[in-house]
Amino acid sequence: MNQVLEIERCDLNIKNNNSSHHTDLNGEERLIVRRGEPFNIILHLKPGSKEFKLDESSFTFIVETGPLPRKESDTQVSFNLCNSTVDTEWSASAINNPSENTLCVYINSSPNSPIGVYSLSLDQEGQKTHLGQFTLLFNAWCPRDAVYMHNERKRKEYVLSQHGQIYKGTYKRIKGTPWNFGQFESGILDICLKILDENPKFVSDADKDCSARRNPIYVTRVLSAMINSNDDRGVLVGEWYDFSGGVHPGAWIGSGDILHKWAESGPVRYGQCWVFAALACTVSRALGIPCRVVTNFRSAHDTDANLVIENLYNDNAEKISSDSIWNFHVWVDSWMTRPDLGPEYDGWQTSDPTPQEPSDGVFCCGPASLRAIKEGELTKKYDTPFIFAEVNADVVDMLHLSNGEVIRFSGSTKSVGCFISTKAVGSDERHDITHQYKYPEGSKEERQVYEKAQHHNKLQQRGEEPGLHLKIKLADNMILGSDFEVYTVLTNNHMEVRTCNFLFFANAVSYSGKRGESCGFASDKVEVLPGEERRLSLKLKYDSYGSVITSDRLIQLSAFAFDKQTIDYSKTEKTIVLDEPDIDIKLMGDATVNQPVTANLTLLNPLPEQLQDCSFTIEGVGLTDGKPITVKTGAVGPKEEAKASVEFSPSSSGSTVLLVNFDSNKLSNIKSFVNVVVKEGETN
């Protein structure tokens, strides 16, 4: 008969295991390991127990995950003790230490195991002992894992880094916004696992869903649907117009606050694309999937799936079509293999949790292989045609005349998908990754890919290039709160005189390209000789634009010129982003663990009017205990400084980032950050 060892207790060796599995930033309260890599536990035997001998033992370990563990679903696995572990499947080996009456057991998980919370038990001749729980994550350090990333610097950036930069603005004025991902902060991992358990696929078939969690493709698609709340009790409610009853999307500076609010009370109000993407990045990194946040400037939203953005105007220069081009749009790329597509499609995969268009009846998007997007392989799942159009659609401008005739008067093959950006590895610099998504604009390869993608919808070019040309010229300083002048130049490249109606509009616009109210208009009727230029100026006054612009601080300028006699038209647009004030951040003294330190914050009000309800909010990993700290400063007069002193006590040493946000009734979502090095406290 095989021996049955009497076990007094099991030491999960949390500190050492978490350190070797790159999960030590989660703390030491629980065992968190990455799949495909061994961890060890120490079994303390009761006094007087027999000495352990492998050939006389009957050790069967059982690991289980999910509410309905089953061997057929690989959510329940049994494996015996062997001479050594095997790196391709669940296995265990042991080293006996008779002097300490302990047995050190090494357990290796399968690199294809479902992720989640597992229970670990030991069966000896039918006598079962519960040894404890552990959480299993994807493993970018394991070559056999589907998310393996061979470069250590990239693993540190895309799995372990808790802060980043999200790029916003316009393609000509790109601005990095700091964000606290905070995937290792207290409670966040549990919330990320709760997101998986709240998804409708789990609710309808928990066994099938838990089994599918072995696959990062499946998990990423679930997250794409669950980060928004359109079809479920997902994390974030999207809103682009009315923000009453919630938090303005621009006010968030980190993911932790949103995730905690969701866990406590359900869908959180409100988010826009960069918030959806930041949350997806936090959850992906927390679960072990390498992830980066990506911004696409001049991002097309193709509503009819013909790979063409059709801007249709009436003869009053009013747009009457539904296709649009967003000033910028933010999504995420996740790193994984694509066995469903073939090895050539491995690597970065795009997914987008912002609810734009349904996919298989659900508001989600991706993951789509970057290789498939770049090569125009639109039959490759998931949602490749939609993302291809976002970065590579052609644009056609058409006029719908009062007699019913539709005339194409301009267009572009190069205006969509500009300066696709993500944070550089190991620094706060912007890294341009446009070349990963598309061939150079206008190149032979780019046109070949587009024509292949078009299939039978290829745009038929017709007509000659118009002979009227427009350009918009900007002022040097366009500071929020100031008045400034812009102008447009009309050039007649015909050999004949043109008599033109000349219109120049200024409208508030959201980052998604939706026009708001007018903040300026000028018009003229001009006779333009061959080769001649005519200029039309427009004064943009704060009194006009201040009350209508959104917190994106964007103004869209549109110029039109048309000669109705010769049916000759020209149009140009330019979106400007107004300069915002800086926040001055000064730390008063060194930052030391468990010692209070004060940050002095200053912002100059650039507006010619008083700011009400002013406040500064700070947040930082290891600095503010996972929660934002807000200090209200009341009213600040025009051209006066808003000031605040905020005290916080760092909880851990090392390099981190302090994020700051300023908010008020007239000036909001002003962000800045400072790098902080926290010193160890003195020990007695």
XYZ file of C-alpha atoms in Angstrom:
684
model
C 0.000 0.000 0.000
C 1.298 3.456 -0.875
C 2.139 5.836 1.944
C -0.237 8.673 2.872
C 1.571 11.723 4.177
C -0.100 13.768 6.900
C 0.091 17.438 5.920
C 0.017 20.055 8.643
C -0.110 23.084 6.345
C 0.781 24.281 2.863
C 2.996 27.316 2.251
C 2.254 28.772 -1.187
C 5.595 30.609 -1.104
C 3.817 33.704 -2.429
C 6.633 36.242 -2.239
C 9.180 34.163 -4.158
C 6.696 32.792 -6.684
C 5.173 36.168 -7.451
C 8.627 37.644 -7.885
C 9.780 34.969 -10.315
C 6.499 35.208 -12.246
C 6.647 39.024 -12.575
C 3.506 39.482 -10.494
C 5.148 40.893 -7.355
C 3.611 44.319 -8.060
C 0.259 42.713 -7.193
C 1.466 42.358 -3.592
C 1.966 39.344 -1.358
C -1.607 38.633 -0.282
C -2.211 35.894 -2.866
C -0.401 33.582 -5.246
C -0.494 34.917 -8.829
C 1.469 32.996 -11.451
C 1.820 32.969 -15.222
C 1.047 29.856 -17.214
C 3.679 27.552 -18.695
C 6.201 28.308 -15.943
C 6.856 26.359 -12.717
C 6.033 27.603 -9.232
C 6.762 25.867 -5.968
C 4.832 25.219 -2.786
C 6.107 23.826 0.500
C 4.154 21.085 2.261
C 4.846 21.050 6.011
C 4.325 17.527 7.314
C 2.977 16.707 10.741
C 5.582 15.700 13.359
C 6.352 12.013 13.214
C 5.334 11.592 9.587
C 7.134 9.018 7.533
C 9.929 10.153 5.256
C 8.660 10.910 1.753
C 9.653 8.466 -0.989
C 8.548 9.106 -4.548
C 8.153 5.443 -5.498
C 5.941 4.842 -2.466
C 3.783 7.954 -2.827
C 0.363 8.265 -4.382
C 0.218 11.983 -5.007
C -2.399 13.237 -7.475
C -2.755 16.985 -7.760
C -6.053 18.478 -8.927
C -6.459 22.019 -10.265
C -9.904 23.444 -10.999
C -11.233 26.747 -12.300
C -14.705 28.111 -13.015
C -18.052 27.246 -11.430
C -18.352 23.902 -13.293
C -14.877 22.324 -13.529
C -14.729 19.506 -16.111
C -11.880 17.446 -17.520
C -13.420 17.658 -20.987
C -13.172 21.457 -20.864
C -9.656 21.499 -19.359
C -11.063 23.450 -16.425
C -10.256 20.454 -14.211
C -6.900 18.716 -14.562
C -5.376 15.861 -12.538
C -1.682 15.023 -12.679
C 0.661 12.818 -10.694
C 3.987 13.516 -9.068
C 6.923 12.675 -11.363
C 10.707 12.889 -11.331
C 10.594 16.244 -13.111
C 8.072 18.728 -14.445
C 7.137 18.947 -18.124
C 6.888 22.384 -19.715
C 4.072 21.497 -22.148
C 1.401 20.338 -19.682
C 0.365 20.305 -16.044
C 2.994 18.370 -14.105
C 4.661 18.218 -10.711
C 7.916 17.099 -9.083
C 9.152 17.194 -5.479
C 12.255 17.588 -3.342
C 12.208 16.134 0.158
C 13.787 17.943 3.116
C 13.718 15.445 6.035
C 15.613 17.757 8.399
C 12.801 20.320 8.247
C 10.048 17.757 7.754
C 8.946 19.496 4.537
C 8.327 18.605 0.932
C 9.000 21.219 -1.763
C 6.670 20.601 -4.726
C 7.261 22.191 -8.129
C 4.141 22.591 -10.268
C 4.191 23.532 -13.939
C 0.981 24.683 -15.593
C 0.134 24.052 -19.213
C 0.988 27.050 -21.432
C -2.447 26.547 -22.996
C -4.464 26.574 -19.771
C -7.524 28.772 -19.294
C -6.663 31.815 -17.196
C -8.530 32.509 -13.970
C -8.698 31.653 -10.285
C -7.780 28.026 -9.533
C -8.135 25.794 -6.501
C -5.299 23.359 -5.806
C -5.945 20.036 -4.058
C -3.982 16.900 -3.290
C -5.491 13.420 -3.516
C -3.741 10.583 -1.654
C -5.514 7.256 -2.024
C -8.882 9.045 -2.083
C -7.972 11.298 0.845
C -8.257 14.889 -0.451
C -6.503 17.913 1.035
C -7.223 21.466 -0.122
C -3.864 23.208 -0.471
C -4.970 26.690 -1.489
C -5.886 28.993 -4.364
C -3.871 30.710 -7.050
C -4.592 32.970 -10.026
C -3.218 31.967 -13.426
C -2.424 34.601 -16.070
C -1.190 34.687 -19.659
C 2.615 34.595 -19.853
C 4.542 36.845 -22.235
C 7.796 35.343 -20.846
C 6.945 31.769 -21.924
C 7.874 30.818 -25.538
C 5.044 28.268 -25.644
C 2.377 30.784 -24.612
C 0.278 32.402 -27.361
C 1.168 35.880 -26.022
C 4.937 35.270 -25.877
C 6.985 38.384 -26.593
C 10.706 37.742 -26.927
C 11.954 41.277 -26.182
C 12.349 42.012 -22.449
C 12.106 45.804 -22.864
C 8.809 45.374 -24.697
C 7.498 42.985 -22.042
C 8.246 45.582 -19.378
C 6.472 48.262 -21.409
C 3.442 46.340 -22.652
C 2.751 44.107 -19.626
C 4.361 45.686 -16.568
C 4.272 49.459 -17.151
C 1.487 51.097 -15.142
C 1.491 54.497 -16.778
C 1.529 55.767 -20.332
C 0.761 58.494 -22.850
C -2.404 58.680 -24.951
C -2.163 60.924 -28.008
C -4.927 63.388 -28.871
C -5.413 66.647 -30.786
C -5.004 66.882 -34.553
C -2.408 65.310 -36.825
C -0.652 68.663 -37.075
C -0.760 69.331 -33.323
C -0.330 66.005 -31.528
C -0.424 66.172 -27.728
C 0.376 63.378 -25.302
C -1.998 62.974 -22.358
C -0.703 61.043 -19.319
C -2.726 58.066 -18.101
C -2.464 55.843 -15.037
C -3.238 52.264 -16.133
C -2.632 50.934 -12.605
C -3.131 47.263 -13.493
C -1.311 46.096 -10.345
C -3.135 48.342 -7.878
C -5.110 46.713 -5.084
C -8.308 44.999 -6.216
C -7.846 45.633 -9.936
C -7.066 42.027 -10.942
C -10.205 40.779 -9.187
C -12.261 43.384 -11.052
C -10.717 42.329 -14.374
C -11.699 38.721 -13.684
C -15.168 39.914 -12.671
C -15.487 41.591 -16.095
C -14.965 38.173 -17.705
C -17.543 36.614 -15.373
C -20.135 39.304 -16.194
C -19.908 38.810 -19.948
C -23.061 37.336 -21.584
C -21.157 34.334 -22.964
C -20.247 33.292 -19.414
C -23.816 33.838 -18.230
C -25.240 31.655 -21.024
C -22.604 28.879 -20.895
C -20.068 29.209 -18.071
C -18.320 25.926 -18.907
C -17.707 26.847 -22.530
C -16.660 30.400 -21.668
C -14.160 29.391 -18.967
C -12.645 26.786 -21.256
C -12.269 29.385 -24.030
C -10.258 31.631 -21.715
C -7.167 29.689 -22.748
C -7.281 31.710 -25.974
C -6.181 35.384 -25.940
C -8.130 35.934 -29.189
C -11.343 34.985 -27.400
C -10.519 36.969 -24.253
C -9.629 40.078 -26.272
C -12.906 39.943 -28.182
C -14.855 39.546 -24.931
C -13.059 42.569 -23.473
C -13.812 44.598 -26.614
C -17.519 44.006 -25.928
C -17.415 44.330 -22.126
C -15.438 47.573 -21.809
C -18.485 49.342 -23.300
C -21.968 48.850 -21.850
C -24.008 48.832 -25.056
C -25.094 45.172 -25.002
C -24.461 44.187 -21.398
C -23.495 45.446 -17.960
C -20.142 46.478 -19.340
C -17.802 48.928 -17.676
C -18.310 52.250 -19.409
C -21.193 54.206 -20.931
C -20.209 56.096 -24.075
C -21.414 59.681 -24.455
C -20.372 62.447 -26.833
C -22.887 65.239 -26.180
C -24.755 65.385 -22.856
C -22.618 64.623 -19.799
C -25.176 65.406 -17.089
C -25.469 62.695 -14.476
C -21.889 61.505 -14.858
C -18.207 62.381 -15.178
C -17.005 64.145 -18.325
C -14.749 61.707 -20.255
C -11.915 64.225 -20.246
C -11.819 64.363 -16.438
C -10.540 60.798 -15.934
C -6.785 60.421 -15.408
C -6.608 56.707 -14.634
C -8.394 53.392 -15.028
C -8.549 52.384 -11.358
C -11.259 54.800 -10.282
C -13.506 53.728 -13.178
C -13.006 50.009 -12.547
C -13.708 50.333 -8.816
C -16.887 52.331 -9.508
C -18.055 49.659 -11.970
C -17.398 46.836 -9.495
C -19.408 48.682 -6.849
C -22.403 49.876 -8.851
C -22.333 48.829 -12.514
C -21.769 50.817 -15.734
C -19.881 54.077 -15.208
C -20.808 57.350 -16.922
C -19.077 58.521 -19.190
C -16.361 57.526 -21.638
C -15.051 58.318 -25.097
C -12.564 56.453 -27.260
C -9.359 57.158 -25.317
C -11.014 56.114 -22.032
C -12.392 52.895 -23.563
C -8.936 52.120 -24.992
C -7.121 52.912 -21.736
C -9.437 50.576 -19.807
C -8.904 47.808 -22.371
C -5.153 48.277 -21.982
C -5.358 48.086 -18.189
C -7.446 44.907 -18.212
C -5.342 43.246 -20.927
C -2.077 43.941 -19.101
C -3.588 42.817 -15.800
C -4.504 39.461 -17.389
C -1.033 39.162 -18.920
C -1.753 40.101 -22.563
C 0.828 42.590 -23.918
C -1.101 45.680 -24.980
C -0.500 49.201 -26.298
C -2.815 52.184 -26.803
C -2.884 53.459 -30.392
C -4.169 56.762 -31.816
C -5.155 57.084 -35.473
C -5.350 60.705 -36.641
C -7.995 61.488 -39.274
C -9.738 58.201 -38.599
C -12.479 57.265 -41.067
C -15.882 55.956 -39.963
C -17.241 54.150 -43.010
C -20.941 53.546 -42.342
C -21.798 51.695 -45.574
C -18.698 49.425 -45.782
C -17.633 50.522 -49.275
C -14.156 51.676 -48.130
C -14.929 55.222 -49.312
C -15.780 58.261 -47.179
C -18.399 60.086 -49.226
C -18.890 63.707 -48.213
C -22.098 64.851 -49.901
C -23.036 68.550 -49.707
C -26.029 70.548 -50.883
C -25.527 73.794 -52.770
C -25.577 75.734 -49.476
C -22.381 73.891 -48.476
C -24.254 71.865 -45.830
C -23.152 68.249 -45.364
C -25.975 65.751 -45.908
C -24.155 62.365 -45.743
C -23.438 60.083 -42.753
C -19.824 59.010 -43.382
C -17.356 60.905 -41.198
C -13.695 61.398 -40.413
C -12.755 61.704 -36.744
C -9.929 64.101 -35.893
C -8.479 61.198 -33.953
C -9.630 57.825 -32.734
C -8.011 55.626 -30.087
C -7.975 51.827 -29.830
C -5.596 49.112 -28.603
C -3.214 46.578 -30.133
C -2.670 43.278 -28.308
C 0.172 40.834 -28.986
C -0.632 37.176 -29.722
C -0.412 34.350 -32.239
C -3.211 33.730 -34.744
C -3.455 29.962 -35.294
C -6.914 30.596 -36.776
C -5.362 32.681 -39.584
C -1.833 31.302 -39.995
C 1.584 32.218 -38.554
C 2.098 35.105 -40.985
C -0.704 36.951 -39.125
C 0.880 36.604 -35.663
C 1.919 39.685 -33.698
C -0.058 42.860 -33.035
C -3.833 42.569 -33.289
C -6.148 45.593 -33.283
C -9.295 45.645 -31.163
C -11.555 48.574 -30.402
C -13.889 48.714 -27.381
C -15.466 52.031 -28.425
C -19.011 51.204 -29.598
C -19.197 52.324 -33.244
C -20.725 49.527 -35.340
C -21.991 46.070 -34.262
C -19.946 42.961 -35.069
C -21.883 39.670 -35.102
C -24.717 41.578 -33.436
C -22.593 42.941 -30.579
C -20.817 46.271 -30.213
C -17.238 45.066 -30.338
C -14.405 45.177 -32.855
C -11.433 42.885 -33.439
C -8.978 41.447 -32.866
C -7.807 42.010 -36.446
C -4.245 41.221 -37.501
C -2.133 44.253 -38.395
C -0.638 42.192 -41.192
C -4.134 41.588 -42.626
C -4.980 45.279 -42.310
C -1.785 46.372 -44.045
C -2.162 43.856 -46.873
C -5.877 44.487 -47.388
C -6.786 40.882 -46.523
C -10.371 41.766 -45.683
C -11.620 38.177 -45.427
C -9.513 37.617 -42.298
C -11.477 37.880 -39.072
C -12.313 39.888 -37.025
C -13.677 43.197 -38.447
C -10.688 43.782 -40.708
C -12.683 45.761 -43.349
C -13.880 48.326 -40.805
C -10.396 48.918 -39.381
C -8.853 48.944 -42.873
C -11.246 51.760 -43.814
C -10.369 53.680 -40.627
C -6.730 53.943 -41.703
C -6.921 53.698 -45.500
C -10.279 54.800 -46.946
C -10.348 57.147 -49.912
C -12.329 60.378 -49.601
C -14.710 61.770 -52.220
C -16.409 65.193 -52.020
C -19.652 65.500 -53.976
C -22.249 68.202 -54.537
C -25.956 67.451 -54.738
C -27.424 70.149 -56.992
C -30.992 71.384 -56.667
C -31.825 69.697 -59.990
C -30.896 66.309 -58.505
C -27.544 65.972 -60.257
C -24.580 64.774 -58.139
C -21.159 66.120 -59.084
C -17.836 64.941 -57.707
C -15.672 68.022 -57.250
C -12.695 66.811 -55.212
C -11.281 63.925 -53.261
C -8.178 62.424 -51.714
C -6.467 59.068 -51.447
C -4.059 60.292 -48.770
C -6.025 62.162 -46.100
C -7.142 59.235 -43.901
C -4.940 57.426 -41.359
C -2.215 59.925 -40.463
C 0.548 59.743 -37.859
C -0.719 56.558 -36.189
C 0.883 56.881 -32.760
C 1.692 54.989 -29.580
C 3.997 55.567 -26.630
C 7.597 54.544 -27.311
C 9.094 51.607 -25.417
C 10.890 52.793 -22.292
C 10.228 56.525 -22.721
C 7.423 59.087 -22.879
C 8.202 59.907 -26.515
C 5.703 59.358 -29.322
C 6.397 56.399 -31.627
C 4.923 56.621 -35.134
C 3.642 53.184 -36.237
C 1.825 54.221 -39.427
C 4.104 51.909 -41.428
C 2.829 48.929 -39.439
C -0.737 49.635 -40.552
C -0.244 50.719 -44.160
C 2.239 51.203 -46.965
C 3.395 54.802 -47.609
C 0.559 56.928 -48.970
C 0.581 57.105 -52.750
C 3.075 54.270 -53.103
C 2.540 51.501 -55.618
C 2.052 48.980 -52.801
C -0.531 51.155 -51.042
C -2.596 51.596 -54.197
C -2.376 47.877 -55.011
C -3.581 46.981 -51.540
C -6.441 49.454 -51.742
C -7.544 48.230 -55.154
C -7.431 44.637 -53.931
C -9.523 45.586 -50.918
C -12.028 47.423 -53.038
C -12.868 44.371 -55.126
C -15.841 45.450 -57.251
C -16.301 48.683 -55.258
C -13.183 50.298 -56.615
C -13.715 53.996 -56.939
C -14.009 55.041 -60.581
C -12.150 58.295 -61.057
C -13.815 60.640 -63.522
C -13.510 64.255 -64.561
C -10.554 66.596 -64.449
C -8.989 68.130 -61.383
C -10.790 71.379 -60.528
C -9.016 74.596 -61.454
C -10.044 76.487 -58.320
C -7.804 75.820 -55.316
C -8.214 76.827 -51.682
C -5.792 76.961 -48.766
C -6.348 77.939 -45.152
C -3.683 79.933 -43.319
C -3.491 80.013 -39.511
C -2.288 82.522 -36.945
C 0.980 81.875 -35.098
C -0.585 81.932 -31.620
C -4.024 80.423 -31.122
C -4.282 80.471 -27.338
C -7.493 79.550 -25.586
C -9.060 82.785 -24.348
C -7.497 85.027 -26.986
C -8.845 86.525 -30.229
C -6.987 85.667 -33.431
C -7.402 85.829 -37.180
C -7.320 83.094 -39.834
C -7.777 83.444 -43.546
C -8.311 81.393 -46.673
C -6.704 81.940 -50.078
C -8.507 81.184 -53.341
C -6.365 80.664 -56.464
C -7.784 80.509 -59.998
C -5.659 78.112 -62.035
C -7.943 78.324 -65.065
C -7.151 80.307 -68.174
C -10.504 82.086 -67.844
C -12.041 84.461 -65.320
C -14.172 82.876 -62.582
C -16.917 84.659 -60.644
C -17.171 82.808 -57.352
C -19.215 82.732 -54.193
C -16.574 82.581 -51.466
C -17.608 81.154 -48.036
C -15.543 80.686 -44.878
C -17.059 78.881 -41.860
C -15.785 78.232 -38.330
C -17.573 75.642 -36.201
C -16.924 74.021 -32.886
C -16.206 70.349 -33.524
C -15.740 67.261 -31.385
C -12.791 64.922 -31.842
C -15.196 62.513 -33.540
C -15.725 65.056 -36.311
C -19.287 66.064 -35.355
C -19.851 69.730 -36.034
C -21.185 71.909 -33.277
C -22.409 75.496 -33.324
C -20.960 78.210 -35.529
C -18.325 80.499 -34.055
C -17.508 82.538 -37.143
C -18.571 83.149 -40.730
C -17.385 85.316 -43.628
C -18.481 85.473 -47.261
C -17.807 87.394 -50.417
C -18.556 87.297 -54.120
C -15.334 87.743 -56.059
C -14.156 87.911 -59.637
C -10.867 86.053 -59.902
C -8.638 86.564 -62.911
C -6.529 83.687 -64.307
C -3.621 83.028 -61.920
C -4.976 85.536 -59.395
C -5.346 84.957 -55.628
C -8.103 86.287 -53.395
C -8.024 86.280 -49.602
C -10.940 86.053 -47.156
C -10.233 86.741 -43.468
C -12.119 85.508 -40.430
C -11.699 86.901 -36.904
C -12.212 84.238 -34.242
C -13.185 85.912 -30.989
C -13.323 84.246 -27.591
C -16.756 85.819 -27.089
C -17.932 83.719 -30.053
C -16.047 80.441 -29.659
C -15.625 80.221 -25.887
C -19.187 79.160 -25.137
C -19.559 76.645 -27.977
C -16.293 74.644 -28.122
C -16.059 71.312 -26.327
C -13.373 70.279 -23.868
C -11.455 68.958 -26.898
C -10.782 72.670 -27.705
C -11.159 72.031 -31.451
C -12.435 74.396 -34.150
C -13.089 73.248 -37.709
C -12.460 75.755 -40.479
C -14.209 75.118 -43.814
C -13.761 77.157 -46.981
C -15.866 76.826 -50.136
C -15.625 78.556 -53.503
C -17.964 77.870 -56.401
C -18.819 79.307 -59.764
C -22.364 78.190 -60.549
C -22.101 79.217 -64.183
C -19.270 76.790 -64.958
C -20.137 74.303 -62.209
C -16.643 74.761 -60.773
C -16.218 73.995 -57.057
C -13.445 73.819 -54.500
C -13.421 73.014 -50.800
C -10.831 72.725 -48.058
C -11.004 72.069 -44.324
C -8.619 72.382 -41.438
C -9.151 71.572 -37.775
C -7.263 73.617 -35.214
C -6.652 72.815 -31.574
C -6.317 75.770 -29.229
C -3.283 75.978 -26.986
C -4.078 75.312 -23.331
C -2.302 76.576 -20.205
C 0.379 74.541 -18.454
C 0.173 73.232 -14.903
C 3.318 73.944 -12.913
C 4.081 71.051 -10.516
C 6.662 71.421 -7.738
C 7.365 68.752 -5.115
C 8.394 70.306 -1.813
C 11.242 68.043 -0.767
C 12.071 64.421 -1.485
C 9.407 61.759 -1.851
C 9.983 59.023 0.742
C 8.005 55.878 1.569
C 5.347 56.481 4.241
C 6.397 60.127 4.643
C 4.042 62.974 3.679
C 5.185 65.158 0.798
C 3.465 68.201 -0.677
C 2.942 69.029 -4.338
C 2.439 72.724 -5.106
C 0.278 73.174 -8.210
C -0.188 76.381 -10.210
C -2.177 77.225 -13.349
C -2.612 80.651 -14.952
C -6.195 81.359 -16.043
C -5.840 82.437 -19.713
C -9.483 83.412 -20.096
C -10.854 86.979 -19.924
C -13.438 85.806 -17.406
C -13.579 84.299 -13.945
C -13.304 80.524 -13.436
C -15.712 78.958 -10.935
C -15.503 75.627 -9.081
C -11.761 75.218 -9.692
C -10.069 72.039 -8.498
C -6.856 70.074 -8.880
C -6.828 66.258 -8.825
C -3.692 64.135 -8.413
C -3.161 60.402 -8.817
C -0.157 58.107 -9.083
C 0.803 54.448 -8.748
C 2.351 53.965 -5.314
C 1.664 57.607 -4.442
C -2.039 58.068 -3.673
C -3.071 54.596 -2.493
C -4.868 53.813 -5.737
C -7.358 56.664 -5.415
C -7.376 60.208 -6.813
C -7.019 63.124 -4.379
C -8.990 66.270 -5.237
C -8.476 69.740 -3.744
C -11.018 72.487 -4.478
C -9.670 76.025 -4.890
C -12.838 78.055 -5.519
C -12.929 80.942 -7.989
C -10.000 82.388 -9.970
C -10.169 85.748 -11.744
C -9.125 86.441 -15.342
C -5.351 86.226 -15.884
C -4.935 85.162 -12.242
C -3.326 81.978 -10.932
C -5.147 78.982 -9.493
C -3.005 77.462 -6.755
C -3.233 74.382 -4.558
C -1.031 72.384 -2.202
C -1.802 68.668 -2.092
C -0.243 66.317 0.446
C 0.224 62.607 -0.191
C 2.241 59.757 1.324
C 4.004 57.348 -1.080
C 3.490 53.684 -0.247
C 6.287 52.123 -2.308
C 9.759 53.073 -3.515
C 11.009 53.416 -7.071
C 10.217 55.449 -10.172
C 6.607 56.411 -10.799
C 4.511 59.237 -12.236
C 2.299 61.845 -10.546
C -0.634 62.820 -12.780
C -2.448 66.148 -12.310
C -5.793 67.314 -13.715
C -7.301 70.820 -13.443
C -11.048 71.326 -13.709
C -13.440 74.300 -13.568
C -16.696 75.510 -15.088
C -15.056 77.230 -18.102
C -11.702 75.472 -18.388
C -11.542 71.741 -17.817
C -9.500 68.606 -18.374
C -6.119 70.340 -18.336
C -3.548 67.639 -17.615
C 0.119 67.397 -16.763
C 2.498 65.013 -15.029
C 5.874 64.807 -13.365
C 8.188 61.832 -12.896
C 8.787 60.991 -9.234
C 11.503 58.839 -7.666
C 10.406 57.618 -4.227
C 13.160 56.812 -1.726
C 13.085 54.034 0.856
C 12.217 55.216 4.355
C 14.710 55.037 7.158
C 14.693 51.806 9.146
C 15.360 51.661 12.853
